[in-house]
XYZ file of C-alpha atoms in Angstrom:
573
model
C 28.628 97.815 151.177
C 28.361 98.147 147.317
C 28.490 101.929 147.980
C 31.603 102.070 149.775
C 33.298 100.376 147.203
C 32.071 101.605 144.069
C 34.143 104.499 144.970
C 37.327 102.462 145.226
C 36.646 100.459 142.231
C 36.454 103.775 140.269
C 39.193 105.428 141.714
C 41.292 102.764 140.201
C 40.014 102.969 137.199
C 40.509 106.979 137.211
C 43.897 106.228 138.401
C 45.066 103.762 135.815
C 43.802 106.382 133.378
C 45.406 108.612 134.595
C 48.206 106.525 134.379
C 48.132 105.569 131.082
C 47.468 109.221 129.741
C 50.333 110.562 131.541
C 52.506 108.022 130.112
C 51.086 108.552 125.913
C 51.988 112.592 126.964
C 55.312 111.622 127.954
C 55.851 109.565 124.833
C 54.209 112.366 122.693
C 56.452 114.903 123.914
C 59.696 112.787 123.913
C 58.954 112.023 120.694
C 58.207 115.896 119.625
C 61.709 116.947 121.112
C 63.334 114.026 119.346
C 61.742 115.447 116.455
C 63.264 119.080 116.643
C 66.431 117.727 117.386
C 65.852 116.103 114.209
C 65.616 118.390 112.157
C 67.657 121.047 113.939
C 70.662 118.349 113.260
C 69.111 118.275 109.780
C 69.779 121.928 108.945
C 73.153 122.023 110.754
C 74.203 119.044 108.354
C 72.894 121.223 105.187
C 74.546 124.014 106.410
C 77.646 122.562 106.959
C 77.974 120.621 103.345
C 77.126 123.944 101.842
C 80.493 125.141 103.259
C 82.526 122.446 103.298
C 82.863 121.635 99.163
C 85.188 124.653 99.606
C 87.920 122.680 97.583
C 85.976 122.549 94.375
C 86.061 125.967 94.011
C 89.845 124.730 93.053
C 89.696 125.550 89.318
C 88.737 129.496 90.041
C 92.390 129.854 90.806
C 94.096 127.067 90.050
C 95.466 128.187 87.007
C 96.845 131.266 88.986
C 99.112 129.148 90.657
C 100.225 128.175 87.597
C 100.039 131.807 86.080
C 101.433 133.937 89.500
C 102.990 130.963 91.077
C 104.539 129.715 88.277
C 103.947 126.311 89.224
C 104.117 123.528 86.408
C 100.831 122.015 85.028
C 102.174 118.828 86.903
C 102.647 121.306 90.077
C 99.393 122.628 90.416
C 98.007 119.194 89.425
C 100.056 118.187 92.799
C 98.231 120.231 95.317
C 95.006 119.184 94.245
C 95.813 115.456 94.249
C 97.559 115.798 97.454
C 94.303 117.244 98.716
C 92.185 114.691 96.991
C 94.401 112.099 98.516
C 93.777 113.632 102.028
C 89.895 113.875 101.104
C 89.400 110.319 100.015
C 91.898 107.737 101.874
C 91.233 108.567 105.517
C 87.931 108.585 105.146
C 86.876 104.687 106.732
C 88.972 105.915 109.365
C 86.961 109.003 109.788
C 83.794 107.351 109.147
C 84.965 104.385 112.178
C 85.632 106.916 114.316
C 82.132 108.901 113.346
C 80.095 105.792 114.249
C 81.422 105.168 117.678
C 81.478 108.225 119.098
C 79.319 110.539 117.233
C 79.140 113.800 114.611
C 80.238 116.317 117.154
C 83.792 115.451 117.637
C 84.424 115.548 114.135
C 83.195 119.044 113.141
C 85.098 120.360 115.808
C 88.414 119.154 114.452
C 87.283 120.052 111.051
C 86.671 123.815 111.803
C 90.578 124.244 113.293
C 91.873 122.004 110.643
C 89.858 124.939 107.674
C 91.147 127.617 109.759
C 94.662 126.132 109.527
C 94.698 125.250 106.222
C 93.498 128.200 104.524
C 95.545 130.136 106.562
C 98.896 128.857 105.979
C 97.717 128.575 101.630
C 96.932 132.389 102.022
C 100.136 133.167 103.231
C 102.196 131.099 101.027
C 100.954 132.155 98.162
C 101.101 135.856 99.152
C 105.059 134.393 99.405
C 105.521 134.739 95.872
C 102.620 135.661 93.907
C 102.951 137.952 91.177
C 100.196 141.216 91.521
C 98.839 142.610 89.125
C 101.733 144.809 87.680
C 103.379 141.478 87.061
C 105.991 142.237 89.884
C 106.788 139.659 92.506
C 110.065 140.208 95.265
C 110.997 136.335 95.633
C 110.141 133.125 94.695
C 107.941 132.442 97.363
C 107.996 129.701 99.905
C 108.291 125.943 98.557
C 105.808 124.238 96.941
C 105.707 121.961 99.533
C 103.922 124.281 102.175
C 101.453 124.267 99.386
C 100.922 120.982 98.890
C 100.995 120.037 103.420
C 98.214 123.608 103.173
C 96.150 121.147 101.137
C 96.165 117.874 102.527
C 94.957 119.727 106.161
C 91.941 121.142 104.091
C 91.281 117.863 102.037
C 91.542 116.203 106.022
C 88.949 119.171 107.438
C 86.919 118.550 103.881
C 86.422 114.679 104.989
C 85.709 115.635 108.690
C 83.060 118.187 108.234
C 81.128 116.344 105.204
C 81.119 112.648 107.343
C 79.818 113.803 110.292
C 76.951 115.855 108.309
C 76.004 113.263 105.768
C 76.442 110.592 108.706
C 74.176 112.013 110.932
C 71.226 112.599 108.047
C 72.159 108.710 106.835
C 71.175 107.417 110.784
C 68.386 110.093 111.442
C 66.425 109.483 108.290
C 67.902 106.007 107.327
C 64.434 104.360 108.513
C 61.764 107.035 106.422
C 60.606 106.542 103.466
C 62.328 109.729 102.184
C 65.635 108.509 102.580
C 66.939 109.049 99.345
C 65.733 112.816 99.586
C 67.040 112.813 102.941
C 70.595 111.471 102.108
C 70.560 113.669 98.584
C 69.739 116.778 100.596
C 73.469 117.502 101.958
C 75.060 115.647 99.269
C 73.608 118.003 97.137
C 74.560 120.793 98.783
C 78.018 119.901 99.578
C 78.040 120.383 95.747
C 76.580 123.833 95.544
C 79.251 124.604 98.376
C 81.882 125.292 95.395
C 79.083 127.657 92.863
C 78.218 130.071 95.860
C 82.242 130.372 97.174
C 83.376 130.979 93.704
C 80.841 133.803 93.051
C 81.905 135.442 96.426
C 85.253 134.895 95.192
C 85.060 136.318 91.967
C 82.380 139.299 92.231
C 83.617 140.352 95.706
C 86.993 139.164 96.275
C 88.297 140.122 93.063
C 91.679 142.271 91.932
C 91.216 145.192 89.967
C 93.250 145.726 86.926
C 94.614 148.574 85.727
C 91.795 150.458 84.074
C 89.826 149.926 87.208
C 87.665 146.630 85.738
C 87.260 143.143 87.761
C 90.236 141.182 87.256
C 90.851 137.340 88.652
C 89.920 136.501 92.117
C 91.933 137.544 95.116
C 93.438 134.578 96.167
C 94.584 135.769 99.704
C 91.402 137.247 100.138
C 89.643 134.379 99.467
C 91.478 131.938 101.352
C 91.334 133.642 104.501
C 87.458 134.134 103.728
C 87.232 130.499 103.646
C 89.099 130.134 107.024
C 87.305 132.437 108.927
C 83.548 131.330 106.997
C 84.365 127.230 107.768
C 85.606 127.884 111.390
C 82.806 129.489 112.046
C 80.358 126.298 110.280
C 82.641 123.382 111.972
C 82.062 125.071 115.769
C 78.299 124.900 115.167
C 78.192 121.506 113.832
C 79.912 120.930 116.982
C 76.718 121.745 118.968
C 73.898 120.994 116.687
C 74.861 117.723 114.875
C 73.145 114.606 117.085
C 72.103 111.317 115.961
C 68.827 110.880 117.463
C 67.232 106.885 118.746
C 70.814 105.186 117.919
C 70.121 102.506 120.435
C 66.962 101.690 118.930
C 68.940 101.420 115.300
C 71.490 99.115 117.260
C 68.832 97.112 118.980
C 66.561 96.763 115.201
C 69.668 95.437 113.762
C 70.887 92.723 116.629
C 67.296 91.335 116.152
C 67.617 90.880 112.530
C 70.959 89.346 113.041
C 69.170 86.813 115.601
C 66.502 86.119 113.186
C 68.885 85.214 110.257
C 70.751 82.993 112.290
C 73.831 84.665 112.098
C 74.755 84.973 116.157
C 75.262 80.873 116.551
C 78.477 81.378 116.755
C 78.597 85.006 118.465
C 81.394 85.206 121.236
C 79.747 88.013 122.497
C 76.157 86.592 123.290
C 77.482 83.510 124.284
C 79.260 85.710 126.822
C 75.837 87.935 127.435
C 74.411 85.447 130.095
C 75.567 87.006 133.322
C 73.691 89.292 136.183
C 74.523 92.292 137.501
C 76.185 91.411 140.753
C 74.608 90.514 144.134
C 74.507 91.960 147.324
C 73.401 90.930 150.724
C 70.259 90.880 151.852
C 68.522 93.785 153.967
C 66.455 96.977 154.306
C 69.023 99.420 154.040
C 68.320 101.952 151.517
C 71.613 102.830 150.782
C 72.075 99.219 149.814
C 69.220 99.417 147.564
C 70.227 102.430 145.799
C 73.883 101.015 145.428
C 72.277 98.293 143.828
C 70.122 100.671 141.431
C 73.290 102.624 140.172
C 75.160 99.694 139.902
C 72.207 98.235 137.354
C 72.515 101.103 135.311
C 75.890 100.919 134.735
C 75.722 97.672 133.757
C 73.138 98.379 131.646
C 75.326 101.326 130.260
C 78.399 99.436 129.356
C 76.313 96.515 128.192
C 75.046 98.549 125.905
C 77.971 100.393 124.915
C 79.700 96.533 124.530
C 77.107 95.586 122.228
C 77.335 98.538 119.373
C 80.966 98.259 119.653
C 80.443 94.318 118.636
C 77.557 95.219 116.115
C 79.442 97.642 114.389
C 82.439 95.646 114.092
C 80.415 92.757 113.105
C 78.651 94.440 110.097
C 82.431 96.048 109.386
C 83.327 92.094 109.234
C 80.675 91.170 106.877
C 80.678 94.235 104.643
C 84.390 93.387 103.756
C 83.575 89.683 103.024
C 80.560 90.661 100.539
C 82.040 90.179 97.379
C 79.897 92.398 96.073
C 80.981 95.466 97.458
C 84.430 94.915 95.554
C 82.442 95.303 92.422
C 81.226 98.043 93.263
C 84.172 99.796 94.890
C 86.209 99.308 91.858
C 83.371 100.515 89.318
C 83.026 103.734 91.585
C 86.674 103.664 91.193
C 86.656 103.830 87.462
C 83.777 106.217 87.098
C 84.449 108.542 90.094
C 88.335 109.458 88.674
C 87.644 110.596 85.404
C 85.210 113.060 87.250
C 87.267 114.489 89.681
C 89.955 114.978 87.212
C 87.860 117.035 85.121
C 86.354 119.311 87.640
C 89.801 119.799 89.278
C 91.365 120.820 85.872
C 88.506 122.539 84.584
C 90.228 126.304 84.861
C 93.614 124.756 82.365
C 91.173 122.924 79.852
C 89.510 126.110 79.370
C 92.996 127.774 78.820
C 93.538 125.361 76.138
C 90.272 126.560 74.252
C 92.281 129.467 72.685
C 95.599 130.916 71.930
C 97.343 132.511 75.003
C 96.876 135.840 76.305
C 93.963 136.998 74.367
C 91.889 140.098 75.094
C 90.634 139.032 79.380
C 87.440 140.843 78.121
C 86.931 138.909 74.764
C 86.694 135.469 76.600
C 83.633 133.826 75.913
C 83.451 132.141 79.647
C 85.604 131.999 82.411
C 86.452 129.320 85.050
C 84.434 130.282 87.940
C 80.949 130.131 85.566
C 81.597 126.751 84.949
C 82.554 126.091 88.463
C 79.209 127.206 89.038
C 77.802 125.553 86.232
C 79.022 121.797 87.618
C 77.880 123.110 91.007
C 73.951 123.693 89.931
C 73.866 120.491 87.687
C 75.432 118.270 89.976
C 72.999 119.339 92.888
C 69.593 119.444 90.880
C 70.535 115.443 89.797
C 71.462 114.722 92.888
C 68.089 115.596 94.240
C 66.611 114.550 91.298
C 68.094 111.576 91.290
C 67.142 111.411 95.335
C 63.431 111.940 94.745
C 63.342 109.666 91.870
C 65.005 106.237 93.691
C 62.273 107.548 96.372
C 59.344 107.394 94.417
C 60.463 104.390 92.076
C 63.090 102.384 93.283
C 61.879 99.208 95.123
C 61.196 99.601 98.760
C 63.784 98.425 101.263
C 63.184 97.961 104.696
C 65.727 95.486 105.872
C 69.402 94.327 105.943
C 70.191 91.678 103.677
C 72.455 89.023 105.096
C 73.254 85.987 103.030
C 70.377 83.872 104.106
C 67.807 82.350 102.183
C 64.670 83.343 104.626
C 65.894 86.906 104.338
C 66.532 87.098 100.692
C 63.133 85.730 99.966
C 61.739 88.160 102.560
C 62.824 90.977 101.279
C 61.298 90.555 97.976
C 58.613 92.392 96.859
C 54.532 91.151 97.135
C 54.390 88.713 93.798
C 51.048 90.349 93.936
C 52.204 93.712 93.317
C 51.907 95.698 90.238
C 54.216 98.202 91.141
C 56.139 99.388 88.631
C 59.685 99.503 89.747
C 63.054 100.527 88.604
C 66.210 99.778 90.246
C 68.873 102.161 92.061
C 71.501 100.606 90.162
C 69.477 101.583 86.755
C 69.965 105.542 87.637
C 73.486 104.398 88.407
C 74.334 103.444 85.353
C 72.010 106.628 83.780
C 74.685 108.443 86.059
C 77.721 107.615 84.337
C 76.602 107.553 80.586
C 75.981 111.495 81.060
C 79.034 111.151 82.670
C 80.569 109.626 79.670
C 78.783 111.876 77.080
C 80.328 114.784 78.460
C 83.998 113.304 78.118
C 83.332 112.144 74.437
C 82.180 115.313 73.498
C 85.461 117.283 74.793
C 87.406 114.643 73.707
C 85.862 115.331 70.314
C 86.948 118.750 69.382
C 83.765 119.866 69.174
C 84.344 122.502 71.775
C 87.781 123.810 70.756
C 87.471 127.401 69.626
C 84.007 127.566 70.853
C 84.320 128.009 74.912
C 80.471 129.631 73.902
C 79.665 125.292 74.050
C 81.434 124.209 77.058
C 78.481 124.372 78.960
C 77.396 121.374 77.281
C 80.706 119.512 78.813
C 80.202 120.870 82.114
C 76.618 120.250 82.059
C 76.427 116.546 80.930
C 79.579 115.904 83.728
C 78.234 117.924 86.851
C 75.126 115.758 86.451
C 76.805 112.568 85.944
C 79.640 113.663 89.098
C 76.787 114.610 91.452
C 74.314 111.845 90.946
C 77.259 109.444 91.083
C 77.991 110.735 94.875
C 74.173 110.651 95.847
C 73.582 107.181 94.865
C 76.623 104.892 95.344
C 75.879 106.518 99.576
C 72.640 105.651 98.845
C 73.169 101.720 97.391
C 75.339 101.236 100.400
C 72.675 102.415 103.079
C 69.939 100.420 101.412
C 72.119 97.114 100.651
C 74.105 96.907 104.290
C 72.030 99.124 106.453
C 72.761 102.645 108.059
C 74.066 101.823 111.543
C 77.580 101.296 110.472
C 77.128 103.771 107.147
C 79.912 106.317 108.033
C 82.635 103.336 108.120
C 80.829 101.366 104.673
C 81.001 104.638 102.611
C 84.246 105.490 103.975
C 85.659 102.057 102.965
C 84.199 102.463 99.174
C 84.952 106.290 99.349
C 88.566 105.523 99.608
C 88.916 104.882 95.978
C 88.046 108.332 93.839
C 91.413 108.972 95.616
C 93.241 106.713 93.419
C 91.407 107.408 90.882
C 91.813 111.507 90.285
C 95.417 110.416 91.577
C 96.015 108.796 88.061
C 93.886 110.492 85.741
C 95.056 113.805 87.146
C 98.859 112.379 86.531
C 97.172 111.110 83.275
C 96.637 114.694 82.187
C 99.320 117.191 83.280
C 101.457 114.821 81.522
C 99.155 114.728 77.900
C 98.909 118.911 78.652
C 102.807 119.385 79.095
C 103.950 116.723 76.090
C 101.579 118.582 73.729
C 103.093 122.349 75.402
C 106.524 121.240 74.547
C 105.757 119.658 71.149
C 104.180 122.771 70.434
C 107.223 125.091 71.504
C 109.428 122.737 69.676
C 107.519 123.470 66.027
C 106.672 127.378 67.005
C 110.695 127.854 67.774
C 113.110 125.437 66.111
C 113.241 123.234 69.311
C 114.087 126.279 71.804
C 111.350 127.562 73.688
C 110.854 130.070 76.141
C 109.053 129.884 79.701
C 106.234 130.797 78.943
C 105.696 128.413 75.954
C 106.779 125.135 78.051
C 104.369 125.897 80.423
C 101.161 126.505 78.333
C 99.613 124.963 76.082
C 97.006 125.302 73.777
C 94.693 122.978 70.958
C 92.698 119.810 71.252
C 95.740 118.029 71.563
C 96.438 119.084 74.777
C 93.258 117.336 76.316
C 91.398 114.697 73.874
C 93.684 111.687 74.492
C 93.143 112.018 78.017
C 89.340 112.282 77.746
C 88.740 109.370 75.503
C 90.620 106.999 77.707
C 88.491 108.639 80.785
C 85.323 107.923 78.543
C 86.692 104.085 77.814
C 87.294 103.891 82.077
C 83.935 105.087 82.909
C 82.489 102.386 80.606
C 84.626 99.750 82.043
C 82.805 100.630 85.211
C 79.222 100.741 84.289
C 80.043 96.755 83.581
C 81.333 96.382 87.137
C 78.238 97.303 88.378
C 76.036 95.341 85.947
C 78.341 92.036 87.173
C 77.418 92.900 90.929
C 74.028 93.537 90.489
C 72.980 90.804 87.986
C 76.247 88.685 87.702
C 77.043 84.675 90.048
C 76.232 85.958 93.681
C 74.827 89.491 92.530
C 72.192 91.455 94.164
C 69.523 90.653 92.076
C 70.214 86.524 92.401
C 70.406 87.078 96.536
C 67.072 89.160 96.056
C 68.058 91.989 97.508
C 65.871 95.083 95.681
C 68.211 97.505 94.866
């Protein structure tokens, strides 16, 4: 007897196994393909942010609008807020949409919206550009096609950097390498504007009359960028997935149970129910009705609860006081930057007298558009690598109770030395500050050989500004609603360059017209009400942008150590 069932006993055995090893293969390899779309997603997102900064490559011919065009310093100053405005205030909306149904969707639309765009700019400035021989056969069409050209490629902009930087925020959100992980397109959303400008002004250049490079080709260029970003958006539109999001969705319900927070849920009170019945029998058609029917239950179950998470942590995002502070320091840091880079090809017009030699010029626009580009992506991966390796470790979401603050502290045992996100925040906008004080200065005028300083000191501060405040919000509230929390707080740089770009065109054509006034009696000509040149034209401007950055960095300090502030609820920031 035992030896007729020794065999059975074993075969069991062997089968269970069997079994079980079949199942850890299936695991492994689900896991190995959710890995590769990973990372696939990964490089789409890089490769899409290195395309879409397309719209800081704005001072390489910005001042030809004003020069060709001849659009006011308060015209050109237009367009770009107009597309700043389009950039910045739809972005919650962008980033709602994003989370709820995916990356995808939202390249797609960006690529037609570049092709569009860039299209209809090319054409209108063609309209009534001036060529080289200074001829031009009308005015051109209104400045208003500009300016609607503009907010469809600050719209695109918005589209095709969410659902990249979105989809890296959700995929890597978990790792330890976040920071670097976040950092990675931000950064090279910023290079996006050093490599186009290059192309722009060592390939797509005019040539001047004794044959030698001129200023880019702005028709050229534009429909370069159309045809290079439709290409990039229809891509993303295939490669960008967010990989385990139920398992994100499912993490964070849990936590919510375990703080207590879903006592009062509507939803989970209403969660108790089955899936139907049926009537009883054999049938197999019954029993695979009854199979489909359980799936989608399960399906919309699912889909019911992310709606309700997401809309819950929307909920108590908006009632964190918290995040006010630091909206409205990111508010007072951010516009001072944008300003700056946006204006950068009329500041360094103002450097020295009109119409010198082209070829005598110590620097030109596009080398410091490149310039900002390269510092502002080495700090933000700096910056990245460094909240990586020293910031304290986060691991949770931090609602506002008691068991969860104290939980998320660190070990008291550890001797870890630590330094806080919010530390290279602040680090962030001081260089950000230094560079304004030191244009505001004078210290530059006459010497465009030392702008690189200015451009230096505020591409680092600009970049590691947009790495980090992501970052913050990703640690602090968590990265299954991300897209719609950094859209909410990345509405605000649109006010900002909104004023301080105001703030300026009106400084630069006061000080153009007080000039003309002295060099002519009181009548000037065209050309003299239009530009202007001298320290006057900028340094008011830039010592009020230093004073609003400051009045930022104490925003921050009041949400992270102030009555209610990060560092009281123990969150480790």
């Amino acid at each position: 007897m035992a030896t007729t069932r020794t065999p059975l006993l074993s075969n069991d055995r062997d089968s269970l196994r069997s079994s079980s090893s079949s199942s850890s293969i299936t695991r492994k390899e689900q896991r190995r393909r959710h890995d590769l779309t990973r990372y696939i997603s990964f490089a789409s997102a890089i490769t899409s942010c290195l395309c879409a900064g397309s719209i800081t490559a704005y001072s390489l011919y910005g001042h030809l609008f004003q020069e060709r065009l001849r659009y006011t310093q308060l015209q050109v100053n237009i367009v770009v807020i107009a597309a700043e405005i389009a950039l910045y205030l739809p972005v919650s909306l962008f980033g709602y949409i994003c989370d709820r149904v995916g990356p995808a969707p939202l390249s797609f639309a960006s690529a037609i919206l570049f092709a569009v765009g860039y299209l209809l700019a090319a054409f209108t400035y063609r309209s009534g550009a001036k060529d080289v021989y200074g001829y031009t056969a009308e005015r051109g069409w209104p400045l208003a096609v500009m300016v609607t050209a503009f907010v469809i490629i600050g719209c695109a902009t918005t589209l095709m950097y969410l659902s990249a930087v979105t989809t890296c925020a959700k995929n890597f959100g978990k790792g330890k390498h976040k920071g670097l992980a976040l950092a990675s397109p931000i950064a090279a959303f910023g290079l996006s504007g050093m490599w186009q400008s290059q192309v722009g002004s060592r390939i797509l250049y005019e040539k001047r009359l004794d044959g030698s490079r001129g200023d880019v080709d702005v028709f050229k260029f534009f429909v370069f960028l159309a045809g290079t970003l439709l290409v990039v958006g229809m891509a993303g539109t295939f490669f960008l997935k967010i990989v385990d999001e139920e398992e994100l969705i499912d993490e964070a319900v849990e936590e919510l149970e375990r703080s207590g927070l879903l006592e009062d849920s509507a939803f989970f009170r209403g969660a108790e129910r089955g899936y139907g019945s049926f009537e009883s029998g054999s049938d197999e058609e019954l029993a695979e009705s009854r199979r489909a029917e359980e799936v989608k239950a399960h399906a919309d179950e699912e889909a019911r609860k992310k709606t309700w998470l997401l809309n819950e942590e929307t909920r108590r995002f908006l009632k964190d006081h918290t995040m006010w502070w630091l909206a409205a320091g990111f508010f007072f840091v951010s516009g001072p930057g944008e300003a700056f880079i946006t204006n950068l090809g009329t500041i360094i017009g103002t450097l020295y007298p009109p119409y010198p030699e082209p070829n005598r010029l110590p620097t030109t626009a596009a080398t410091h558009v490149s310039i900002v580009a390269v510092t502002s992506t080495a700090a933000r991966i700096i910056f990245g690598t460094l909240t990586d390796l020293l910031a304290p470790p986060s691991t949770t979401h931090h609602y506002a109770s008691a068991s969860n603050s104290l939980a998320s502290l660190p070990p008291r045992s550890s001797s870890r030395f630590y330094i806080s996100r919010v530390t290279f925040l602040l680090l962030s906008a001081i260089f950000l500050s230094l560079g304004q004080v030191l244009l505001a200065s004078g210290l530059i005028q006459n010497h465009g050989e030392r702008f690189w300083l200015v451009s230096s000191l505020i591409g680092s501060g600009y970049g590691s500004l947009f790495s980090l405040t992501p970052l913050m919000i990703s640690v602090i509230w968590g990265v299954e609603n991300f897209g719609t929390n950094w859209g909410i707080v990345a509405m605000v740089p649109a006010a900002g360059a909104t004023f301080w770009g105001v703030v300026y065109s009106q400084v630069y054509q006061m000080a153009a017209k007080a000039k003309s006034s002295s060099l002519h009696g009181g009548v000037g000509g065209e050309e003299e009400d239009i530009l202007c040149y001298g320290k006057e034209c900028y340094a008011p401007t830039f010592w009020a942008m230093a004073v609003s950055v400051w009045i930022g960095c104490a925003l921050w300090i009041w949400a992270w150590k102030g009555p209610g502030g990060w560092s009281r609820r123990g969150i480790p920031v």
